[in-house]
PDB file of C-alpha atoms in Angstrom:
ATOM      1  CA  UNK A   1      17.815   4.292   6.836  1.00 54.00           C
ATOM      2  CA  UNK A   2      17.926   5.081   3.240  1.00 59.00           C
ATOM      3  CA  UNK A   3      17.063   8.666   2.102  1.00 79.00           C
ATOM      4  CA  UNK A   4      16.453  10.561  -1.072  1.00 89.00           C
ATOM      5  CA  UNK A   5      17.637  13.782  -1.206  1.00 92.00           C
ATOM      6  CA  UNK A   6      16.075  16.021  -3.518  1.00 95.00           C
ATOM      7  CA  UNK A   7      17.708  19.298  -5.380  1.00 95.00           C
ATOM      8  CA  UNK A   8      16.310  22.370  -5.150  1.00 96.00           C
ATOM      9  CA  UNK A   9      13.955  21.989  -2.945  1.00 94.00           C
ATOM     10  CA  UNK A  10      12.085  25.239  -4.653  1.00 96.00           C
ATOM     11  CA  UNK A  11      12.600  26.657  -8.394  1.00 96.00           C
ATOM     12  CA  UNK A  12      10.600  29.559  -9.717  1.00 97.00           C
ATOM     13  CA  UNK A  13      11.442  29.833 -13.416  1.00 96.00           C
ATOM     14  CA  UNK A  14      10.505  31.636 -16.599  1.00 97.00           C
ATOM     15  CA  UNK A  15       8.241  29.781 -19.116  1.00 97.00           C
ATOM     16  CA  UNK A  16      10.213  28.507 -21.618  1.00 97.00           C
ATOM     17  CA  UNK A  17      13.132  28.335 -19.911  1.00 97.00           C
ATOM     18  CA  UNK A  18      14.843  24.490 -18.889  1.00 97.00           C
ATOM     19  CA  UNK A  19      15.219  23.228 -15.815  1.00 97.00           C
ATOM     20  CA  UNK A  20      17.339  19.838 -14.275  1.00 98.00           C
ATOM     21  CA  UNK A  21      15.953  18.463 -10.753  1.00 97.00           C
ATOM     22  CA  UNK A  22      17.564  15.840  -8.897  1.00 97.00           C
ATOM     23  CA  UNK A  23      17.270  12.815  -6.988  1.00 96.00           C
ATOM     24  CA  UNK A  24      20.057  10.948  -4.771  1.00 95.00           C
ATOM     25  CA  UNK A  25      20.678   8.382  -1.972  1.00 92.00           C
ATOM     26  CA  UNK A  26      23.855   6.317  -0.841  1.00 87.00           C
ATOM     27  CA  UNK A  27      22.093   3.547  -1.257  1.00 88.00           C
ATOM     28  CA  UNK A  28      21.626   1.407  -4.508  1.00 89.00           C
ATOM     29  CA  UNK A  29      17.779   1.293  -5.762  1.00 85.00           C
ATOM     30  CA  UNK A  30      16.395  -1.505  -7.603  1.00 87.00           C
ATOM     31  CA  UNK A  31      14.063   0.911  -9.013  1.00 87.00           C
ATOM     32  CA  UNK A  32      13.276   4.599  -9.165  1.00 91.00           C
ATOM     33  CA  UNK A  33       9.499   6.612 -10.413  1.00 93.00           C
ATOM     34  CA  UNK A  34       9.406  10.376 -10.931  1.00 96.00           C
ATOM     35  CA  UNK A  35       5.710  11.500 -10.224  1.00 96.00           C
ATOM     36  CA  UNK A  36       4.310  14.827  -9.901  1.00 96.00           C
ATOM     37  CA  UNK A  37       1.720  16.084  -7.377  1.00 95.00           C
ATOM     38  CA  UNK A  38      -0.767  19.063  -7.571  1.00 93.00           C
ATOM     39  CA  UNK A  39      -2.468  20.609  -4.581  1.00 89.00           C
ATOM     40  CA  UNK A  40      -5.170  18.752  -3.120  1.00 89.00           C
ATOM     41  CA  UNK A  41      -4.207  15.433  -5.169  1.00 92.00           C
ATOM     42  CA  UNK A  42      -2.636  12.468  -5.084  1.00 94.00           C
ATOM     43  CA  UNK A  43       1.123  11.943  -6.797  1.00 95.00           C
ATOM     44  CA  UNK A  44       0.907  10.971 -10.454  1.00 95.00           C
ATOM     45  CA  UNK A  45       3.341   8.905 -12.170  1.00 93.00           C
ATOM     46  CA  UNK A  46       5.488   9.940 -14.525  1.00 95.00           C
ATOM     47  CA  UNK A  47       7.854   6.943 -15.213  1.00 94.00           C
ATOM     48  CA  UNK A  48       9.551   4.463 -13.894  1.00 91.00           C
ATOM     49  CA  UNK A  49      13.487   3.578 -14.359  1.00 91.00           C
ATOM     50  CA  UNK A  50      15.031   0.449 -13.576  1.00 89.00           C
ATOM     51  CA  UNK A  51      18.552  -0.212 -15.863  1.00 90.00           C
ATOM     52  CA  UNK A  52      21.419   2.220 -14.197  1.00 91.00           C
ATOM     53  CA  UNK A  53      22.060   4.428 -17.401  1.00 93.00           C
ATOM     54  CA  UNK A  54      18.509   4.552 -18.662  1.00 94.00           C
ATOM     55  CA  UNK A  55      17.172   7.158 -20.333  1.00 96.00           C
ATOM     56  CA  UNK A  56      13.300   8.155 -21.378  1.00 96.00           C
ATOM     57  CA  UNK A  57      11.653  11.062 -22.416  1.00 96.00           C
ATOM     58  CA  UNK A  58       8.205  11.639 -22.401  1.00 94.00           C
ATOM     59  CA  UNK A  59       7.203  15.031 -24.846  1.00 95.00           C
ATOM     60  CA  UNK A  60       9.184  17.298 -22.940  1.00 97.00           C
ATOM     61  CA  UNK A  61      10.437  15.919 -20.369  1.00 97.00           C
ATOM     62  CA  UNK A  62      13.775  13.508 -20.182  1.00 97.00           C
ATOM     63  CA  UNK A  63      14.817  10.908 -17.255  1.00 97.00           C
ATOM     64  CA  UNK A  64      17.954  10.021 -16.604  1.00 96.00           C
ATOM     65  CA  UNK A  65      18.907   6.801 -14.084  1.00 94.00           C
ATOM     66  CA  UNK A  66      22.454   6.904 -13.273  1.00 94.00           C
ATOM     67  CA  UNK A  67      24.771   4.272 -14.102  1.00 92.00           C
ATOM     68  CA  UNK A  68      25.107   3.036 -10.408  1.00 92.00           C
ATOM     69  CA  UNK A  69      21.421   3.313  -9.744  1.00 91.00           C
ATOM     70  CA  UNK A  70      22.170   5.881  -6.783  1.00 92.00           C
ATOM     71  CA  UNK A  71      20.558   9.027  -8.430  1.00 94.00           C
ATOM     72  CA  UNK A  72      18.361   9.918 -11.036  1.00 96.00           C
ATOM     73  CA  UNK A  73      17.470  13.604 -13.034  1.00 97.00           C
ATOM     74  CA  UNK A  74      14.524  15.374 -14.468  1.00 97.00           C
ATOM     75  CA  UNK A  75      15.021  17.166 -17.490  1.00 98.00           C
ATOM     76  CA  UNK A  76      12.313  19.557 -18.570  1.00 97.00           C
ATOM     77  CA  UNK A  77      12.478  21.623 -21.769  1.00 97.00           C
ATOM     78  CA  UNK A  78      11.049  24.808 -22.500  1.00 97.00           C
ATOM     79  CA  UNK A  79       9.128  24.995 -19.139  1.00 97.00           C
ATOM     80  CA  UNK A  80       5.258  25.654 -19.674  1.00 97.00           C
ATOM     81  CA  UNK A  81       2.761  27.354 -16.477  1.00 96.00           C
ATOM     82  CA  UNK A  82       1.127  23.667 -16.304  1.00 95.00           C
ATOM     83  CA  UNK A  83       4.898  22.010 -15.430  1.00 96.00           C
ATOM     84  CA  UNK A  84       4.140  24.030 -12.090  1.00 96.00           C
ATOM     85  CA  UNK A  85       3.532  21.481  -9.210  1.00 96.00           C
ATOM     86  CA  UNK A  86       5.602  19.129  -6.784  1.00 96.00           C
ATOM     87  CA  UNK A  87       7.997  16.241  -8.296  1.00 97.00           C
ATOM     88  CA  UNK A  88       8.778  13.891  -6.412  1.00 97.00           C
ATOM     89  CA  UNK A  89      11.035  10.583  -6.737  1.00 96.00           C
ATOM     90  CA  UNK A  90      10.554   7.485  -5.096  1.00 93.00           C
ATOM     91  CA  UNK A  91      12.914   4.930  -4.823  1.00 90.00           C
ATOM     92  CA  UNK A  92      12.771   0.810  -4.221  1.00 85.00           C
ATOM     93  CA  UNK A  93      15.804  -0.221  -2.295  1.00 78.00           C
ATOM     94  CA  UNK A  94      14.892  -3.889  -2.359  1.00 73.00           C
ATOM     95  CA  UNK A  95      13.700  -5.501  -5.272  1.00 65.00           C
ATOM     96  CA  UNK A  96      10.337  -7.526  -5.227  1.00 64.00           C
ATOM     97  CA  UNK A  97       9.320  -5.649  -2.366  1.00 67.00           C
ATOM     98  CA  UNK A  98       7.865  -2.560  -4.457  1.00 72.00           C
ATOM     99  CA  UNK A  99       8.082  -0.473  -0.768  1.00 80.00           C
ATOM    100  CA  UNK A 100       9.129   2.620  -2.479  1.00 86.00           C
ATOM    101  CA  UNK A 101      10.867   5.546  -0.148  1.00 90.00           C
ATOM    102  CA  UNK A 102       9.884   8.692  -1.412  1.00 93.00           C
ATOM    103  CA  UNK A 103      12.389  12.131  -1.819  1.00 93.00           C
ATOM    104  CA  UNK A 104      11.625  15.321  -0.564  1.00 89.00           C
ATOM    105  CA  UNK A 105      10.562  17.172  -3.179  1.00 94.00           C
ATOM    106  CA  UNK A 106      11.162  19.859  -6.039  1.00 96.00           C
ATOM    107  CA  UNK A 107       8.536  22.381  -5.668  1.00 96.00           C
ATOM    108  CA  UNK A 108       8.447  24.081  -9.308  1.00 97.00           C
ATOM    109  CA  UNK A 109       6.411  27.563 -10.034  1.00 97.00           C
ATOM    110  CA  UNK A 110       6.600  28.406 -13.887  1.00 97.00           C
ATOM    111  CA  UNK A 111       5.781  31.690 -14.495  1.00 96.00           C
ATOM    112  CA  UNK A 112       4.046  33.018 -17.912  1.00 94.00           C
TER     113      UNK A 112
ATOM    114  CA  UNK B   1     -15.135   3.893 -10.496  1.00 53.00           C
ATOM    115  CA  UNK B   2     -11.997   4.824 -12.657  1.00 78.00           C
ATOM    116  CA  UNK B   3      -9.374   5.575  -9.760  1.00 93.00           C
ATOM    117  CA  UNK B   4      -8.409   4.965  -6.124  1.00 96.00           C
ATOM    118  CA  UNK B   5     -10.919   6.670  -4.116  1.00 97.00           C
ATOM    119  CA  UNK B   6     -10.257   7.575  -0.408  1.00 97.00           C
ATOM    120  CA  UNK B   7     -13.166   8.981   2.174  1.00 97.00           C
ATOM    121  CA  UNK B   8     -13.513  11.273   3.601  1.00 97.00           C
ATOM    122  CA  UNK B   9     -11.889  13.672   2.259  1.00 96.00           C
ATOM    123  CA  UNK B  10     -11.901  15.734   5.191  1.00 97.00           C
ATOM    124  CA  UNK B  11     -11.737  14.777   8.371  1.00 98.00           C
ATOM    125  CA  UNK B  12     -11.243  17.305  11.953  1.00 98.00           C
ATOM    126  CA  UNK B  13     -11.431  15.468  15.121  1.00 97.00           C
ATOM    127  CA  UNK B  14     -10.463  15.878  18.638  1.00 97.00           C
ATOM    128  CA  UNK B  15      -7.014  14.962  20.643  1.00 97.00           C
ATOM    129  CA  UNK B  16      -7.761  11.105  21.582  1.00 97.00           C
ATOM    130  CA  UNK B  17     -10.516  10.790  19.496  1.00 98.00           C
ATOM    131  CA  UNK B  18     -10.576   7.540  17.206  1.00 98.00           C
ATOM    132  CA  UNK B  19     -10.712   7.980  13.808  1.00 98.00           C
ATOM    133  CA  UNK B  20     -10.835   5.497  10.512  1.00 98.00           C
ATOM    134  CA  UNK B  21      -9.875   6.261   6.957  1.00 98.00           C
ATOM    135  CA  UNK B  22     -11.082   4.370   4.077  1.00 98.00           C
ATOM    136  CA  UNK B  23      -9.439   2.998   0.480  1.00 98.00           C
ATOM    137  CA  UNK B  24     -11.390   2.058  -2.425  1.00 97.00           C
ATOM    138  CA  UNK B  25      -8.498   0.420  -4.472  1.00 96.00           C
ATOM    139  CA  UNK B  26      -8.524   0.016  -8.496  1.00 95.00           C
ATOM    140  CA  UNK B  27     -10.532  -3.037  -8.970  1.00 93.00           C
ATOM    141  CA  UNK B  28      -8.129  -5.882  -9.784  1.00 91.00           C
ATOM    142  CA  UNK B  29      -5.524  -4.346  -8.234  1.00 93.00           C
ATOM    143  CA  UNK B  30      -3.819  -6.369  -5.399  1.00 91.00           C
ATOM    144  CA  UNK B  31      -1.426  -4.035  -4.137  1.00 92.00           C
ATOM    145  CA  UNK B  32      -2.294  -1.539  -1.445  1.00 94.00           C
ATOM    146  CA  UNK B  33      -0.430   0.964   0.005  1.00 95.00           C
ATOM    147  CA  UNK B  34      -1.133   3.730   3.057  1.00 97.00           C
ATOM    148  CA  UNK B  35       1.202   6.786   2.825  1.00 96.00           C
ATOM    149  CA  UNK B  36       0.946   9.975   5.429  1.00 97.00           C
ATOM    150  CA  UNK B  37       2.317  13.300   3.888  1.00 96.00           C
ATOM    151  CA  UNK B  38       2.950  16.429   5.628  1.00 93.00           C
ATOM    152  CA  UNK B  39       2.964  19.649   4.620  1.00 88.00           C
ATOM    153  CA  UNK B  40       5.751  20.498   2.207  1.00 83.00           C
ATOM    154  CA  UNK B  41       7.135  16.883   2.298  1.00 89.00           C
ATOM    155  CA  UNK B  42       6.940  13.521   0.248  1.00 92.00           C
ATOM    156  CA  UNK B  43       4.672  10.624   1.226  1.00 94.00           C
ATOM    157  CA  UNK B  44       6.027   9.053   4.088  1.00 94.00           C
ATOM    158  CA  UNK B  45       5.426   4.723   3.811  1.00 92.00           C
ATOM    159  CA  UNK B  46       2.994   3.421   6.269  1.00 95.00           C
ATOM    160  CA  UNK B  47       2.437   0.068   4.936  1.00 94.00           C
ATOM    161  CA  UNK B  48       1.670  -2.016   2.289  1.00 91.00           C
ATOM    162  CA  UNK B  49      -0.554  -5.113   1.666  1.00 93.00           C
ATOM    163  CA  UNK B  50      -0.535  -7.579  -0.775  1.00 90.00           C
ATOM    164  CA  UNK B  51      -3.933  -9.304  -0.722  1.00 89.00           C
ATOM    165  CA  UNK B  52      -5.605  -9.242   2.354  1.00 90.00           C
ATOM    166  CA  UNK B  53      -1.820  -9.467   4.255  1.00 90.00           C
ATOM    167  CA  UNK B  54       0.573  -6.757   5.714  1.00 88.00           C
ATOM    168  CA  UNK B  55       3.421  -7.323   3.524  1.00 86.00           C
ATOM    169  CA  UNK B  56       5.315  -4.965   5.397  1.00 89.00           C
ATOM    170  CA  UNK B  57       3.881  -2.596   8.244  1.00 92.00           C
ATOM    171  CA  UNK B  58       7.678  -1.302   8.715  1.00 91.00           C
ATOM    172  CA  UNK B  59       6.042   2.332   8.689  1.00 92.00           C
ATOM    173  CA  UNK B  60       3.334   2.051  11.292  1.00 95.00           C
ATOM    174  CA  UNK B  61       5.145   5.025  13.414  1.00 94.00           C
ATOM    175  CA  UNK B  62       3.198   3.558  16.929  1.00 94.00           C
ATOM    176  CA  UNK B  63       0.489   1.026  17.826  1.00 95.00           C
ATOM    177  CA  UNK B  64      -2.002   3.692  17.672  1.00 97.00           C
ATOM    178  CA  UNK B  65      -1.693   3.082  13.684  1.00 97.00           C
ATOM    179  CA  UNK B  66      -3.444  -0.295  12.409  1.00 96.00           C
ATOM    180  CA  UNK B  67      -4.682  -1.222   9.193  1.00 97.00           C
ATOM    181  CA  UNK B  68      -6.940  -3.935   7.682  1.00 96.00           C
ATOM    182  CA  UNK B  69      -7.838  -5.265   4.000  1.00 95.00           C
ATOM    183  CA  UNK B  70     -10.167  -8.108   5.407  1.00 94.00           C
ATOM    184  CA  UNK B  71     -11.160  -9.259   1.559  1.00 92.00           C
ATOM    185  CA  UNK B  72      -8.253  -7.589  -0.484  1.00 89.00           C
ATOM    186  CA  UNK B  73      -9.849  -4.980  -1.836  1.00 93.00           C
ATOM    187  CA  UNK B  74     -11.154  -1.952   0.803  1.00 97.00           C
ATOM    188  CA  UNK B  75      -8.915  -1.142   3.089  1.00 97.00           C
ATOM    189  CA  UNK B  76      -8.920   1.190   6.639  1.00 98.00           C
ATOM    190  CA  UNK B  77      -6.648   2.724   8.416  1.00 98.00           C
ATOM    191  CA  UNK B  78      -7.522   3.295  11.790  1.00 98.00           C
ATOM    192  CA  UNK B  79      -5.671   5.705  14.298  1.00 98.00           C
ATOM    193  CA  UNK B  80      -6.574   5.159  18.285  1.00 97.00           C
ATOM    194  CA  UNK B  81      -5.835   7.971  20.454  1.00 97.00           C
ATOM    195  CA  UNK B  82      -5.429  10.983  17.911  1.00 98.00           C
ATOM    196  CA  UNK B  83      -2.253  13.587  18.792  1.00 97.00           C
ATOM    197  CA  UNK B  84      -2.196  16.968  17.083  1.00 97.00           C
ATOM    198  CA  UNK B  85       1.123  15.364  15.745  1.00 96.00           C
ATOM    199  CA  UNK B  86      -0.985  13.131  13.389  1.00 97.00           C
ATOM    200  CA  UNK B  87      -2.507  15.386  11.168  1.00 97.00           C
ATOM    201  CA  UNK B  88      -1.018  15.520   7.914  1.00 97.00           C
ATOM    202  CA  UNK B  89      -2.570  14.372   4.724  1.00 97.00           C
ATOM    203  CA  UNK B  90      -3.256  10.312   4.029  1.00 98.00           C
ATOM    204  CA  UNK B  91      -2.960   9.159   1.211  1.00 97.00           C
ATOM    205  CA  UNK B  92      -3.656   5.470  -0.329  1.00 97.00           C
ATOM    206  CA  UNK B  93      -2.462   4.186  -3.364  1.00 95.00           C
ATOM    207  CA  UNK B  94      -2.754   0.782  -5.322  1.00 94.00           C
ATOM    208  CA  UNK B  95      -1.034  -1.343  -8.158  1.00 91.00           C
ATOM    209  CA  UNK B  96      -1.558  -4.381 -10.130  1.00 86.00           C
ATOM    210  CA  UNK B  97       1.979  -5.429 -10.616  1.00 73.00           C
ATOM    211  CA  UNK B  98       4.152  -3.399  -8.236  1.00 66.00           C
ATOM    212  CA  UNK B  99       5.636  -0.269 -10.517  1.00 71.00           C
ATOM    213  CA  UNK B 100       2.894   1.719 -11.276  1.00 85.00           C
ATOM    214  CA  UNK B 101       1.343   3.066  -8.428  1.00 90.00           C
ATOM    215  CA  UNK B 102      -2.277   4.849  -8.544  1.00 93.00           C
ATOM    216  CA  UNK B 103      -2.804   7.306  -5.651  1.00 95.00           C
ATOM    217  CA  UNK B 104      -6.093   8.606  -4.313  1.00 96.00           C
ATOM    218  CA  UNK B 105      -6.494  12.263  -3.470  1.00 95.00           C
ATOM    219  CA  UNK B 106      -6.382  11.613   0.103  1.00 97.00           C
ATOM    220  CA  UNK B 107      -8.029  12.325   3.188  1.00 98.00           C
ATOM    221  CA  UNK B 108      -6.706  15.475   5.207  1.00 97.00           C
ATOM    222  CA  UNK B 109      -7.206  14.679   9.109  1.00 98.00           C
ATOM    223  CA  UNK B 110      -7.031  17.253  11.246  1.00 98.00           C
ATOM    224  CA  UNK B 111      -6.153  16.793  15.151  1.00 98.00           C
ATOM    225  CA  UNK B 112      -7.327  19.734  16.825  1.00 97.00           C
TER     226      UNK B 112
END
């Protein structure tokens, strides 16, 4: 059964403060999303990694993939109030099959 | 409409009651996934079609869980026999290509 573990599971933080989440498994993905999820919606994408090493940033936010595709990290920058939700990563084991496992979750509060 | 739309949004029924959830997918969009997500966790994979078939219906925790996509487009997921154990928050989402996942808001059953 392949897992994601997710660290921490909660993180209350100052706004503009920074802030690293993360994502692991044993197991090797083929390809890994971050999304975020407010209360009472669905998950939203954030972005999708597939080379082991990749990086991306989008404004402040940076993704790392690491180089053995077994874990992944969330970066955010000078955290704002409307960071505050659920992230959650997802992770394809087998490629073509797009059956993504999801983690556990990083519950984030930022505070003003 | 825009998004993935799921009714209803609310749902309460009674233990072994029978009970049917319905997703409006993205038009064009021939990926279809179910998801169930309790309360503090991450979506948890039912199944997933592509087209009208069950590519993989690895999730389905019983045979009290079945779901249809007759034309590839609306699907249903319909739950025989309700247990209080079953309530949690269902959510559908679709995809054109496999990555990028849309989710609805989902529907909340309640097993009372």
């Amino acid at each position: 059964t392949q897992l994601l573990e997710q660290s921490p599971q909660f993180l209350s933080i100052q706004e503009g403060e920074n802030l690293t989440v993360y994502c692991n498994s044993s197991s090797v993905f083929s390809s890994l999303q971050w999304y975020r999820q407010e209360p009472g919606e669905g998950p939203v994408l954030l972005v999708t990694v597939v080379t082991g090493g990749e990086v991306k940033k989008l404004k402040r936010l940076t993704f790392q993939f690491g180089d053995a595709r077994k874990d992944s990290s969330l970066h955010i920058t000078a955290a704002q109030p409307g960071d505050t939700g659920l992230y959650l990563c997802a992770g394809d084991f087998t490629s073509g099959t797009y059956k993504y496992i999801f983690g556990t979750g990083t519950r984030l509060k930022v505070l003003a | 409409g825009a998004g993935v739309s799921q009714t209803p949004s609310n749902k309460v029924t009674e233990k072994g009651k029978y009970v049917e959830l319905r997703c409006d997918p993205i038009s064009g969009h021939t990926a279809l996934y179910w998801y169930r997500q309790s309360l503090g966790q991450g979506p948890e994979f039912l199944i997933y079609f592509q087209g009208t078939g069950a590519a993989d219906d690895s999730g389905l925790p019983n045979d009290r869980f079945f779901a249809v996509r007759p034309e590839g487009s609306v699907s249903t997921l319909k739950i025989q026999r309700t247990e209080r154990g079953d309530s949690a928050v269902y959510l559908c989402a679709s995809s054109k290509e496999g990555y990028e996942q849309y989710f609805g808001p989902g529907t909340r059953l309640t097993v009372t």
